[in-house]
Coordinates of C-alpha atoms in Angstrom, one line a residue:
Chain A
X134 CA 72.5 -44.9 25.9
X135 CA 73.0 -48.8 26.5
X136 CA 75.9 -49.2 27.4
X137 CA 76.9 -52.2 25.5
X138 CA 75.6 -50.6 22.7
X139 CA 78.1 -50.2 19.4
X140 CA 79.1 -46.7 17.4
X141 CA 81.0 -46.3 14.7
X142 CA 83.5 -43.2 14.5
X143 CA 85.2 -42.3 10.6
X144 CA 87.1 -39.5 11.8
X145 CA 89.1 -37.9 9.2
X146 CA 92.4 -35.6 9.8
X147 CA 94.3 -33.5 7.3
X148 CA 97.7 -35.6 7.6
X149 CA 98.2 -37.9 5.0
X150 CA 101.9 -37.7 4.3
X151 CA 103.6 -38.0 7.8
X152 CA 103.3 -41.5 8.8
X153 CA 104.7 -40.9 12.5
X154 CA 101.8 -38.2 12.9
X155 CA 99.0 -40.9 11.8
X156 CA 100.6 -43.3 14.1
X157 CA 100.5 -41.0 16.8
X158 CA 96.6 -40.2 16.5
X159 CA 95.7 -44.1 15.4
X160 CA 97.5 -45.0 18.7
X161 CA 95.7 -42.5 21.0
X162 CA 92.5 -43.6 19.2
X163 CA 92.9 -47.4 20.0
X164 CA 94.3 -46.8 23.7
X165 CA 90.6 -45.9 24.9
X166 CA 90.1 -49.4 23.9
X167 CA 88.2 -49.6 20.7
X168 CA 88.4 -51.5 17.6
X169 CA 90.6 -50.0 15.2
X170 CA 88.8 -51.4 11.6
X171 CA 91.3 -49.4 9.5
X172 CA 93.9 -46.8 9.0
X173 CA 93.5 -45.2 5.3
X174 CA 96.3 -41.8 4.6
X175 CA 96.2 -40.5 1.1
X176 CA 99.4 -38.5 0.3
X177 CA 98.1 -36.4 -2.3
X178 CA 94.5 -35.6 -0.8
X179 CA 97.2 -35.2 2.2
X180 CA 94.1 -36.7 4.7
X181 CA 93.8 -39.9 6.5
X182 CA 90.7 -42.2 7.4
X183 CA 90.3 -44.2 10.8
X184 CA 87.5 -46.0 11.4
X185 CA 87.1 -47.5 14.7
X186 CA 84.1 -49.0 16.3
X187 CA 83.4 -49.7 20.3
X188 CA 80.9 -48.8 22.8
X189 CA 80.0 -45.3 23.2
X190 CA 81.9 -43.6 25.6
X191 CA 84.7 -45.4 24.7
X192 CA 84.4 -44.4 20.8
X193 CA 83.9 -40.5 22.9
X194 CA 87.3 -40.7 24.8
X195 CA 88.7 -42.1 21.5
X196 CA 87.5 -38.9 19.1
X197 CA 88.4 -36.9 21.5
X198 CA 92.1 -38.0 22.2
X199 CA 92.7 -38.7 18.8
X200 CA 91.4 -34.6 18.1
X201 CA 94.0 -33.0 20.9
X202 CA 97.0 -35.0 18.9
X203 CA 95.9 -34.0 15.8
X204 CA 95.3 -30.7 17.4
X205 CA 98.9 -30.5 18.6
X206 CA 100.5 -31.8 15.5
X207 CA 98.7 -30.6 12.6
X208 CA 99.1 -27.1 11.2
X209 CA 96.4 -25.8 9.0
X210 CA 98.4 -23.4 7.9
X211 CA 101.3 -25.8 6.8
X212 CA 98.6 -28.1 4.8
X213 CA 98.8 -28.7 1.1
X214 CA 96.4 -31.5 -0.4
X215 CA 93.7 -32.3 -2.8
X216 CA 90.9 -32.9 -0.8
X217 CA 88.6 -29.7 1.1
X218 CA 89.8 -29.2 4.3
X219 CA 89.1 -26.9 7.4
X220 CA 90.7 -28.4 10.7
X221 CA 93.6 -30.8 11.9
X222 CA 90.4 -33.2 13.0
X223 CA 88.6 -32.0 9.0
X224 CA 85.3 -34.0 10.6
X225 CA 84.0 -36.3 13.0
X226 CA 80.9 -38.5 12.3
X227 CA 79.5 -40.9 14.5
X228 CA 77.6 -44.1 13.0
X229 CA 74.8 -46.3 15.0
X230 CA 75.8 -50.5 14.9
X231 CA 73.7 -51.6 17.0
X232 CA 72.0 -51.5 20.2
X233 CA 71.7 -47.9 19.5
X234 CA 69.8 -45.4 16.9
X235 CA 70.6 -42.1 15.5
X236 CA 69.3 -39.8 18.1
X237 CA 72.1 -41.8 20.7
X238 CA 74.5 -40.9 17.8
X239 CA 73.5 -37.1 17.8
X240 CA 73.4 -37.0 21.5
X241 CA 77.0 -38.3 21.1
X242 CA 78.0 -35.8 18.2
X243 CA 76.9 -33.0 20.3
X244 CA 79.2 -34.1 23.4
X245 CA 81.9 -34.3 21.5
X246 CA 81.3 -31.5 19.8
X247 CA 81.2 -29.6 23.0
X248 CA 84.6 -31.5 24.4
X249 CA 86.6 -29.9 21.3
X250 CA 84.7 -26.6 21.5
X251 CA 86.2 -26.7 25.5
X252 CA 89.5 -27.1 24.0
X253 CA 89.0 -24.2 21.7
X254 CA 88.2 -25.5 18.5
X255 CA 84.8 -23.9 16.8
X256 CA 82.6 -26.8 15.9
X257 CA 80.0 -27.3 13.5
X258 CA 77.0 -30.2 14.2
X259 CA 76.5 -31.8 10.5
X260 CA 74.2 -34.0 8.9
X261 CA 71.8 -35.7 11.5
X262 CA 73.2 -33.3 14.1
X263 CA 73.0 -30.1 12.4
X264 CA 71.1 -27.7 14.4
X265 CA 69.7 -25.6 10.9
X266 CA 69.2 -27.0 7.2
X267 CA 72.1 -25.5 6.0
X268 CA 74.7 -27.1 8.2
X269 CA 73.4 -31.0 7.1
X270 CA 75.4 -31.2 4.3
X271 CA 79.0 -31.4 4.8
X272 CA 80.1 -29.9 1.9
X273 CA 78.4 -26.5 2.5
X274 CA 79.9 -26.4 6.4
X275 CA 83.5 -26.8 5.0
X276 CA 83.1 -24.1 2.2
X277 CA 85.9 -21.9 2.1
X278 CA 88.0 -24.3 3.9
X279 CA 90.2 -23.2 6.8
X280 CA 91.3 -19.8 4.8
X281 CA 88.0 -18.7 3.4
X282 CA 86.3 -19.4 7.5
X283 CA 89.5 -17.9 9.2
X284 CA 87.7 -14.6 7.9
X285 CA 84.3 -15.6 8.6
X286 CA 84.0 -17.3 11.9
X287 CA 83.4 -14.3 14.3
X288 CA 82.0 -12.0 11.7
X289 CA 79.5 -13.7 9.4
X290 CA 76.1 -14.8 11.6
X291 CA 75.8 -17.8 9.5
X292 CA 79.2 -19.2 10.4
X293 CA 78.3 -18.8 14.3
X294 CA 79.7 -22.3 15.6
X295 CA 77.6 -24.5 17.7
X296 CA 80.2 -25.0 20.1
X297 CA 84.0 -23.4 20.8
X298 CA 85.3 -19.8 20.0
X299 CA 83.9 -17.3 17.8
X300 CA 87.2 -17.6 15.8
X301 CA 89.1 -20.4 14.2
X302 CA 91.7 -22.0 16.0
X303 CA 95.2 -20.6 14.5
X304 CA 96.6 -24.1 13.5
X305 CA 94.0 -26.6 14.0
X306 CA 91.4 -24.5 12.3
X307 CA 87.9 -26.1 12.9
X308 CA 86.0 -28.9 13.0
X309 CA 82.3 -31.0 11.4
X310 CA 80.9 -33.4 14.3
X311 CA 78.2 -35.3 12.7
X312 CA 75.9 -38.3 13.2
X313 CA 74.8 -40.4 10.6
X314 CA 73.8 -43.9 9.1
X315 CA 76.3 -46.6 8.1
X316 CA 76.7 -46.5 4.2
X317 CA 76.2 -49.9 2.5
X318 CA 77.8 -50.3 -1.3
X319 CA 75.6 -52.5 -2.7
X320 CA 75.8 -53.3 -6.7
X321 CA 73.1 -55.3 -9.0
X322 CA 74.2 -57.1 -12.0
X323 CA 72.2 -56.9 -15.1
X324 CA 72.6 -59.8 -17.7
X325 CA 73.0 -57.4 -20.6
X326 CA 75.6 -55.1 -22.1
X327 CA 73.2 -52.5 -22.8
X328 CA 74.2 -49.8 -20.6
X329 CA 70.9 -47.5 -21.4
X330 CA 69.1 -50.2 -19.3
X331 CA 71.5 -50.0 -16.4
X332 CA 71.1 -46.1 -16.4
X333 CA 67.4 -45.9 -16.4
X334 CA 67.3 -48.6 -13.6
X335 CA 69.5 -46.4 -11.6
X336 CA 67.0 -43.6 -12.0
X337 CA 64.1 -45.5 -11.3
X338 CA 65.7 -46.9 -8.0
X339 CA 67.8 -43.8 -6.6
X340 CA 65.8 -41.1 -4.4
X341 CA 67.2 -38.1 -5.9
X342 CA 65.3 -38.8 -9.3
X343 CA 61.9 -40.1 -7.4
X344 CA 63.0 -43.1 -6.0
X345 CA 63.7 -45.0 -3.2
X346 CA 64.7 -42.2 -0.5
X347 CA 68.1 -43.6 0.8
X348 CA 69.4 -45.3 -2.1
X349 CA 72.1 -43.4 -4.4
X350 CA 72.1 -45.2 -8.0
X351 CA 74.3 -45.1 -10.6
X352 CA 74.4 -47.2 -14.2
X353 CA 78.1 -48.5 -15.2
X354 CA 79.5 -50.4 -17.7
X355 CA 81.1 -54.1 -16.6
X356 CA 83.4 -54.8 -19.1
X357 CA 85.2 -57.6 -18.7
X358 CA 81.9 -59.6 -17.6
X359 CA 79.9 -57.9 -20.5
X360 CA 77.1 -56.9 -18.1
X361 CA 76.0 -53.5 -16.7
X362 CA 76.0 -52.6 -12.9
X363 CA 73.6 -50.7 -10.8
X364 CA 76.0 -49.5 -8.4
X365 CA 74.4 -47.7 -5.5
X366 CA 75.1 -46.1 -2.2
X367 CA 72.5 -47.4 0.9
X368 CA 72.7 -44.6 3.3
X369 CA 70.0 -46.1 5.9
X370 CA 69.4 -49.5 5.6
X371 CA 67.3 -49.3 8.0
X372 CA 64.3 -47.0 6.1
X373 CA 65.6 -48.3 2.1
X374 CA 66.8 -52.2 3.5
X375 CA 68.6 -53.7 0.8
X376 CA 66.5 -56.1 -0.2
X377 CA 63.7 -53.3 -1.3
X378 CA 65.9 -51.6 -3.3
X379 CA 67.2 -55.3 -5.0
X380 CA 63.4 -56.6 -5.4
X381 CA 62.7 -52.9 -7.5
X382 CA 65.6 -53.8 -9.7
X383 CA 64.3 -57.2 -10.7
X384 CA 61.0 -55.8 -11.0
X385 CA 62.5 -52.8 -13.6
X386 CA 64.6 -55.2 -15.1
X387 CA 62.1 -58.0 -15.7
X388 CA 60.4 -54.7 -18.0
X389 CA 63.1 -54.8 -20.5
X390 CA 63.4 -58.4 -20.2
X391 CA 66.6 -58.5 -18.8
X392 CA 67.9 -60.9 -15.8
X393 CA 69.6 -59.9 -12.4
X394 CA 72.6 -61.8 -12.9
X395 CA 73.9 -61.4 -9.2
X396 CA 75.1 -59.0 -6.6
X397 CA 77.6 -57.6 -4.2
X398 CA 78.5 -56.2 -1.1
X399 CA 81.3 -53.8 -1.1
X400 CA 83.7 -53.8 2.2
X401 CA 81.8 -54.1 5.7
X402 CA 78.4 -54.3 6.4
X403 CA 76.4 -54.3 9.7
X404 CA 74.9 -57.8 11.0
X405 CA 71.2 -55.8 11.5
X406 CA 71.1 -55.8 7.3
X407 CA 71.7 -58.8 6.4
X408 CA 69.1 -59.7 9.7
X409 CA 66.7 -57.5 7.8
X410 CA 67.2 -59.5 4.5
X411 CA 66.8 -62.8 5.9
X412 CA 63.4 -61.3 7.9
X413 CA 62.1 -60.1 4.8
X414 CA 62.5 -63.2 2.6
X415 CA 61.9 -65.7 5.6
X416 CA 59.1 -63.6 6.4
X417 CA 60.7 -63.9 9.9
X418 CA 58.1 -62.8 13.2
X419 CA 59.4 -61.8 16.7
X420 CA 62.9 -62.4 15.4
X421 CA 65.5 -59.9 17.6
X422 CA 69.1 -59.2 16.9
X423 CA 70.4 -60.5 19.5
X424 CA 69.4 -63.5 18.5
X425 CA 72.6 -63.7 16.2
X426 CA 75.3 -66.0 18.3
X427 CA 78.2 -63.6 17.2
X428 CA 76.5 -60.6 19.1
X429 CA 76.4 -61.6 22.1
X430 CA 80.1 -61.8 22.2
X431 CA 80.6 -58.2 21.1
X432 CA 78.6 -57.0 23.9
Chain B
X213 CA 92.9 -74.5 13.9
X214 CA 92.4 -70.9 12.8
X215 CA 93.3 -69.4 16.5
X216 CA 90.7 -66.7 15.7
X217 CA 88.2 -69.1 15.1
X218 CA 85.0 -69.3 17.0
X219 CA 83.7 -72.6 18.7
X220 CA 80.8 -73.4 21.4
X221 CA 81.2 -75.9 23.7
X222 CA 77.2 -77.4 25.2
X223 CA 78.7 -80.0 27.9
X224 CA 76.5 -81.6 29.7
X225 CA 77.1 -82.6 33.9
X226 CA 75.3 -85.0 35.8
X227 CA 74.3 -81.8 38.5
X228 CA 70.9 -80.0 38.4
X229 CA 70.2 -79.8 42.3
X230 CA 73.5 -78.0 44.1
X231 CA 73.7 -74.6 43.0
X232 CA 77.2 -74.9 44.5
X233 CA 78.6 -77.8 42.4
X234 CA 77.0 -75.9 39.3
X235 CA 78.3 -72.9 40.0
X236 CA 82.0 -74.3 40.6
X237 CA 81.8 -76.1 36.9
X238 CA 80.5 -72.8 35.6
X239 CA 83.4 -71.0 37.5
X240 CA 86.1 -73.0 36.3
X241 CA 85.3 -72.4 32.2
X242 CA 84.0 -69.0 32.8
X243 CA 87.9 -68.8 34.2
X244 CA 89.5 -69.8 30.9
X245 CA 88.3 -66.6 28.8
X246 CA 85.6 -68.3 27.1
X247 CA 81.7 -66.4 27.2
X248 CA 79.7 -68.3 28.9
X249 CA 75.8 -67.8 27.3
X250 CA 73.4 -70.2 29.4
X251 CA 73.4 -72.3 32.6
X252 CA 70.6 -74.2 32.5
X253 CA 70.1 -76.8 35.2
X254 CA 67.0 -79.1 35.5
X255 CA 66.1 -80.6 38.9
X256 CA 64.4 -83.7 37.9
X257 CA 66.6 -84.4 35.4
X258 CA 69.3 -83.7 37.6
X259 CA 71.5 -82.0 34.8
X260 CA 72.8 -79.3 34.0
X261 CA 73.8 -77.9 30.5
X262 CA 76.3 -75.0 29.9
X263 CA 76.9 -72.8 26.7
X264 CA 80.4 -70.9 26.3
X265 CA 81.6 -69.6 23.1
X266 CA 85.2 -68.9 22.4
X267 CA 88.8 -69.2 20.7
X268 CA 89.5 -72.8 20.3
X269 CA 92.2 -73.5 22.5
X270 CA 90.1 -71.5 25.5
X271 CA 87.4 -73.4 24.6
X272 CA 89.3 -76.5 24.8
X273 CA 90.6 -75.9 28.3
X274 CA 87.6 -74.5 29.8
X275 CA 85.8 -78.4 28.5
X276 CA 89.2 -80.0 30.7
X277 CA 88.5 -77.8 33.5
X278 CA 84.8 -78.4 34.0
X279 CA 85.5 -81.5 34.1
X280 CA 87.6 -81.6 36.4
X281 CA 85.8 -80.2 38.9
X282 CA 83.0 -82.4 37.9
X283 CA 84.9 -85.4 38.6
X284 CA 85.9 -84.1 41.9
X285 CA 82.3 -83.2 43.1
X286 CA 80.0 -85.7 41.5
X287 CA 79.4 -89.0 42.4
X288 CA 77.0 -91.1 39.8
X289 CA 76.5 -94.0 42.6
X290 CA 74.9 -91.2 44.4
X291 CA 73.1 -89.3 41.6
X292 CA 69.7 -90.4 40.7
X293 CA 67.3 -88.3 37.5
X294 CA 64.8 -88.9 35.1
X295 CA 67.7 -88.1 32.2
X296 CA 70.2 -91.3 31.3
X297 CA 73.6 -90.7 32.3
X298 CA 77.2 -92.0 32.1
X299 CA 79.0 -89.5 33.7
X300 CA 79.8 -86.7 36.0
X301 CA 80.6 -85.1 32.7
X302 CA 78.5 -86.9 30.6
X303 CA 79.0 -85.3 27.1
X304 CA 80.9 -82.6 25.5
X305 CA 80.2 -81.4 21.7
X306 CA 81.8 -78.8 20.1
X307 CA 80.4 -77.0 17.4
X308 CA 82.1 -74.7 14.6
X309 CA 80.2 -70.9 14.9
X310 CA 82.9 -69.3 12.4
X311 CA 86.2 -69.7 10.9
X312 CA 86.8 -72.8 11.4
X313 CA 85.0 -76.5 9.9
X314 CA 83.7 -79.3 11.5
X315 CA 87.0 -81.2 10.7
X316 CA 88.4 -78.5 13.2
X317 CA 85.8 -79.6 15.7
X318 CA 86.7 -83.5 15.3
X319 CA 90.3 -82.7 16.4
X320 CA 89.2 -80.4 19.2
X321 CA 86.9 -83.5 20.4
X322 CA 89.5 -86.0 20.1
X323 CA 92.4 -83.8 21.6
X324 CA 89.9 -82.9 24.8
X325 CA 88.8 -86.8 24.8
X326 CA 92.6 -87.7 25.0
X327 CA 93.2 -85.2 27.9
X328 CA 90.2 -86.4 29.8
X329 CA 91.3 -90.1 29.0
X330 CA 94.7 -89.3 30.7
X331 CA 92.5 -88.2 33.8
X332 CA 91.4 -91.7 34.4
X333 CA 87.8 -91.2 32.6
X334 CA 86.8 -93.6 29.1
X335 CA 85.8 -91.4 26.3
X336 CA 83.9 -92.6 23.5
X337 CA 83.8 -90.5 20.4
X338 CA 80.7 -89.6 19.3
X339 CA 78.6 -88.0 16.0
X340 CA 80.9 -86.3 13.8
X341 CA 84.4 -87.7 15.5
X342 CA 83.0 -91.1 16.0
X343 CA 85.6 -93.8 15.1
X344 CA 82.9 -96.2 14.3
X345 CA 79.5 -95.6 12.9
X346 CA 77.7 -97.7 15.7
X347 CA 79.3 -94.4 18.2
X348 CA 77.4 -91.6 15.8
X349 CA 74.3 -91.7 17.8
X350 CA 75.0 -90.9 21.9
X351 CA 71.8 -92.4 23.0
X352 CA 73.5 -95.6 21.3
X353 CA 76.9 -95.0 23.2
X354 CA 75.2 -94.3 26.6
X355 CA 72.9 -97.1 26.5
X356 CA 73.4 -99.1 29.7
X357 CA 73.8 -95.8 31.8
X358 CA 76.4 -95.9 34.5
X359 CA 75.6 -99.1 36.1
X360 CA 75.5 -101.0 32.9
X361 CA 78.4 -99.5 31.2
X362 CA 80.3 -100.1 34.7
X363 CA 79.8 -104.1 33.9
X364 CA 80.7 -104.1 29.7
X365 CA 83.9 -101.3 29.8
X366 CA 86.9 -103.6 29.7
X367 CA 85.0 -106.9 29.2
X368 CA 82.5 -106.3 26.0
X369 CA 85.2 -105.2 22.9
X370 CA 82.5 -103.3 21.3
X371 CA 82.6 -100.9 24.4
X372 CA 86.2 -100.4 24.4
X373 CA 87.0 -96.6 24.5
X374 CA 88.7 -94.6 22.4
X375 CA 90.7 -92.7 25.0
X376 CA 91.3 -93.9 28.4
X377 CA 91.5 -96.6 30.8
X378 CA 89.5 -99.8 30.0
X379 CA 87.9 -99.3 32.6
X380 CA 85.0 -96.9 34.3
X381 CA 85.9 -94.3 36.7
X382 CA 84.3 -95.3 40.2
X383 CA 82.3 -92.4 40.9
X384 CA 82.9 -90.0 37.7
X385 CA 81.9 -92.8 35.2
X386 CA 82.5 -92.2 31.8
X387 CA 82.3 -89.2 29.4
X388 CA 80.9 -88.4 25.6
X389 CA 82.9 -86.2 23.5
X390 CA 82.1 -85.2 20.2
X391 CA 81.1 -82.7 17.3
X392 CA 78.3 -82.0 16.0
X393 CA 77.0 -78.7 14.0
X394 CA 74.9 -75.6 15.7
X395 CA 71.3 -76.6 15.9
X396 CA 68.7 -74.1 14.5
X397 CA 65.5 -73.8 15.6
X398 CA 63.3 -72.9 13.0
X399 CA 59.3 -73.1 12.5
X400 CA 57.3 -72.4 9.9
X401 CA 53.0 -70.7 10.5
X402 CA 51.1 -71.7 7.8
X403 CA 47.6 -70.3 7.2
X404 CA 45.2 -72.9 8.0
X405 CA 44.0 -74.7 11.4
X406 CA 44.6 -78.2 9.6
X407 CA 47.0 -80.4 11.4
X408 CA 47.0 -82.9 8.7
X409 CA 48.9 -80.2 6.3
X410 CA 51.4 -79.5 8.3
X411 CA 52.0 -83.3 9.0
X412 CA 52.4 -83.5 5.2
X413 CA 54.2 -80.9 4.7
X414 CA 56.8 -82.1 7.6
X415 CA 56.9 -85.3 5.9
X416 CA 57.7 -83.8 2.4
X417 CA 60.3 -81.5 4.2
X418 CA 62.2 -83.9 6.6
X419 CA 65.0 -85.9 6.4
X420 CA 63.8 -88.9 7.5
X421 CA 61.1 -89.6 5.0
X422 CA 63.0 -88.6 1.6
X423 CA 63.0 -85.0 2.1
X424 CA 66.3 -82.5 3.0
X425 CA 69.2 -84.6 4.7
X426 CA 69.8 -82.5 7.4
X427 CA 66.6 -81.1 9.0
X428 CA 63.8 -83.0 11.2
X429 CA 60.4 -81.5 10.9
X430 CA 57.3 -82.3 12.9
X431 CA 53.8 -80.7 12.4
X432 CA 52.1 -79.1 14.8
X433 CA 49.1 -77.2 16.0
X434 CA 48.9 -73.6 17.5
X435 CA 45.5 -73.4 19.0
X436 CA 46.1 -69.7 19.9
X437 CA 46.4 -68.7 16.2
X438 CA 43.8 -71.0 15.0
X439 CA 47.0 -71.9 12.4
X440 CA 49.4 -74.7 12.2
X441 CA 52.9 -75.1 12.5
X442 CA 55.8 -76.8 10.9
X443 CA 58.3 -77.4 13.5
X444 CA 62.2 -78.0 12.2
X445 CA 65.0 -78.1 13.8
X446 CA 67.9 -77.2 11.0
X447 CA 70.9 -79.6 12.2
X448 CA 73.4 -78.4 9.6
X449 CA 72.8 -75.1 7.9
X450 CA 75.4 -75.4 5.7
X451 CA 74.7 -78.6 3.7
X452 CA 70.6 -77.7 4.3
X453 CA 70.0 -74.0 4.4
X454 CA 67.2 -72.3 6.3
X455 CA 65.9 -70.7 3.4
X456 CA 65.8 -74.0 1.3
X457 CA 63.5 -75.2 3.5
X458 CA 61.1 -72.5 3.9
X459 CA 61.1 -72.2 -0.1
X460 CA 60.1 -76.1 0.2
X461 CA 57.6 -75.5 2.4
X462 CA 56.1 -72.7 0.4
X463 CA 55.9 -74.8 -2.5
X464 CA 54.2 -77.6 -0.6
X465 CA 51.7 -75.1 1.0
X466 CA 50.7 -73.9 -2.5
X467 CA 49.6 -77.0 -3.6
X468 CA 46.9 -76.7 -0.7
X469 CA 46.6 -73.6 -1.5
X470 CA 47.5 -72.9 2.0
X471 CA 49.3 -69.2 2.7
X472 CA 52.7 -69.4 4.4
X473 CA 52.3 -66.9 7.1
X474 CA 55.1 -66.5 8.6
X475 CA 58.2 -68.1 10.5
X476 CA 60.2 -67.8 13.6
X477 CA 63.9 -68.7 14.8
X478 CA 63.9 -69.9 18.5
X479 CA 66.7 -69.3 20.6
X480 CA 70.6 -68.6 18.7
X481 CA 71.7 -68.6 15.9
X482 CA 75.1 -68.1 14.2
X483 CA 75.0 -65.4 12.1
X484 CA 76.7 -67.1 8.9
X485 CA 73.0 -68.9 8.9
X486 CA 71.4 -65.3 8.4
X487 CA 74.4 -64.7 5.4
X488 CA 73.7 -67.7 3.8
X489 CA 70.0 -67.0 3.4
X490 CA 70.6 -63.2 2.6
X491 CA 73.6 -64.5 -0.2
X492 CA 70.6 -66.5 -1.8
X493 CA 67.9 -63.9 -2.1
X494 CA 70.1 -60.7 -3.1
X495 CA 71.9 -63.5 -5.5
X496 CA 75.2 -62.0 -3.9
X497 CA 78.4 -62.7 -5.7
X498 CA 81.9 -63.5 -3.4
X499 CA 80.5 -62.0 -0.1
X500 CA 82.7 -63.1 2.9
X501 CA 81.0 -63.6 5.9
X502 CA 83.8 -61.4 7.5
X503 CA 82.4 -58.6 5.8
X504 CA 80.2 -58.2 8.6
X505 CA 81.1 -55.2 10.4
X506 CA 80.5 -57.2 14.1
X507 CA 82.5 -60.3 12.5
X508 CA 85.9 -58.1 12.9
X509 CA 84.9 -57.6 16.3
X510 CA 85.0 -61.4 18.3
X511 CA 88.1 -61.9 16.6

């Protein structure tokens, strides 16, 4: 993989409660010198959130360091919280920037994933790195959490891991290494308060009702503006680009008579989207990333 | 100044033939922490131009420290070229890339023009940080070149500089230092092989002959596509956006029923360019440019 390329890593661990703990992973995380974006515990899903975003092998050394302190001072059996969990490090995906593409995040997922297996933690490849169907959605990997797969790992052929020990790790239980797309929150204002409208324009626009493929849609009420919102989930910008799934809003819209008012990006969003936007409309030729200033200081 | 800020720095040095003098110059503001993007040194103009990006204090040092070495190794009586010239550092603009205005980039000129006045070379301040309008324009301010501005500094009032003894340095002359905004270059294809609509279209489009304020347009042919071209460069993107000018241009076209084909960017480009045009199309409501993922990481 290039070497300057840039990964993002969303690691979540089940410690959201002990703030010395989360300082103590969060620290071995930014010491293999990567960008710490954020640091995000939740007491009562008892689970924290650090996103962190560097060139590969750094974002490697950095999952991996931050997994043997979570490994050494998180017990599963000791854990209380809201949210499903299997393992001290509950899942590790990694997320292509830029200068890189999925099948550099796999290849990463599966080197990891082999790192934590050597330090005897079962692991499971998810999502884009799943080695069968049945392991690509997260949610079915972690059934049964870390008490249900304490009995099955070892004994049930389905729960064989793809890397590690045939049996769960006694404290830090187990662990989902995963590659996948950046996820975009991207919302469309409607200029009515007729929430009907908002809902069937979600459906029109999201994948899993015969839509656009990586687009998640949902119609909400705006209150306070007394306009409707369809609020959706991007999860590859690069197949759905934003600007597709903003154009078949306007179109849907334009069918009830009813303007798009405006839009919004929620939190971070990589440079190559907004590149593709501008491409689109400009109709831009030849035009490459690293074009944009700002990247070439990042390399 | 925001200290996170980003500012280039395109200085230009009265050296395109010794590697060794360039590479000195280059040394000394590489040494500052700035990222130096180009060296670009031309023989028969006997010039060179260099493009570093950085914090704004780094970036003011490395502009002192180039110059310094360029007042130590260049001598204008001995330095003949096709380009004019007034000094061994001839000019020095700085340019706001992000975080920071172009009222930032007047202080930055004047507090660099002040240092390089207290090592013995006049400074006139030019564009954006002139202190009178007949020093906007640097071909106005270097007219006379070396030799001529050698005879009028300290005798003509209208060339009394703005930092500095009033009087030229003996071999390093004088020096240029202003602030001006990044320069896009932007073309636009149109569908036809006739020159005399794109010269129409530049006309309607530029500046200089009622169209947008800040962008100069020329049209031109491009034999190898059998179409034409409208040739802008964009010299502020914030006051006359990219896409304002392509939309221009589209409109134009129709009326000759011409197709706009496509368009290309040449060179860099700061990335707040690409948000501005993506902000338009997907009508996006309070998006922060340091929403972009890559923005968090040249801070």
């Amino acid at each position: 993989m290039n070497p300057n390329a840039l990964v993002q890593c969303v690691p979540n661990f089940s410690e959201g409660r002990r703030p010395e703990v989360i300082e103590a992973i969060a620290g071995a995380i930014a010491a293999q010198g990567v960008r710490v974006l954020s640091v995000s515990a939740d007491a009562d899903h008892n689970r924290c959130v650090i996103t962190f975003v560097g060139e590969p092998g750094a974002v490697a050394q950095a999952a991996i360091r931050g997994a043997e302190v979570a490994m050494r001072l998180i017990d599963l059996n000791q854990h209380r919280g809201n949210h499903p969990r299997m393992g001290a490090v509950d899942v590790i995906p990694f997320v292509p920037i830029s200068g890189c593409d999925m099948a550099d995040c796999v290849a990463l997922a599966r080197r990891v994933g082999e790192a934590l297996g050597n330090m005897g933690l079962p692991v499971f490849l998810y999502e884009e790195a799943a080695t069968r169907p049945d392991r690509r959605n997260l949610a079915d990997v972690r059934r049964g959490e870390f008490e249900g797969l304490r009995e099955q790992i070892g004994v049930d052929p389905a729960k064989k891991p793809d890397f590690g020990p045939e049996k769960i790790h006694p404290t830090a239980g187990c662990t989902a290494v995963g590659a996948r797309m950046p996820l975009i929150a991207f919302n469309v204002n409607l200029g009515t308060s007729d929430l009907s409208i908002a809902k069937k324009i979600a459906k029109a626009v999201r994948g899993s009702s015969g839509g656009l493929v990586h687009c998640k849609a949902l119609g909400i009420p705006l209150a306070d503006r007394g306009q409707v919102q369809v609020s959706m989930n991007m999860v590859n910008y690069k197949e759905t680009p934003l600007h597709r799934a903003f154009e078949l809003i306007k179109l849907e819209a334009e069918r009830y008579g009813v303007p798009v008012v405006g839009s919004e990006i929620v939190g971070l969003v990589p440079v190559d989207a907004l590149v593709g936007v501008a491409r689109h409309y400009l109709r831009l030729e030849g035009f490459k990333s690293d074009q944009v200033l700002e990247k070439r200081l990042v390399e």
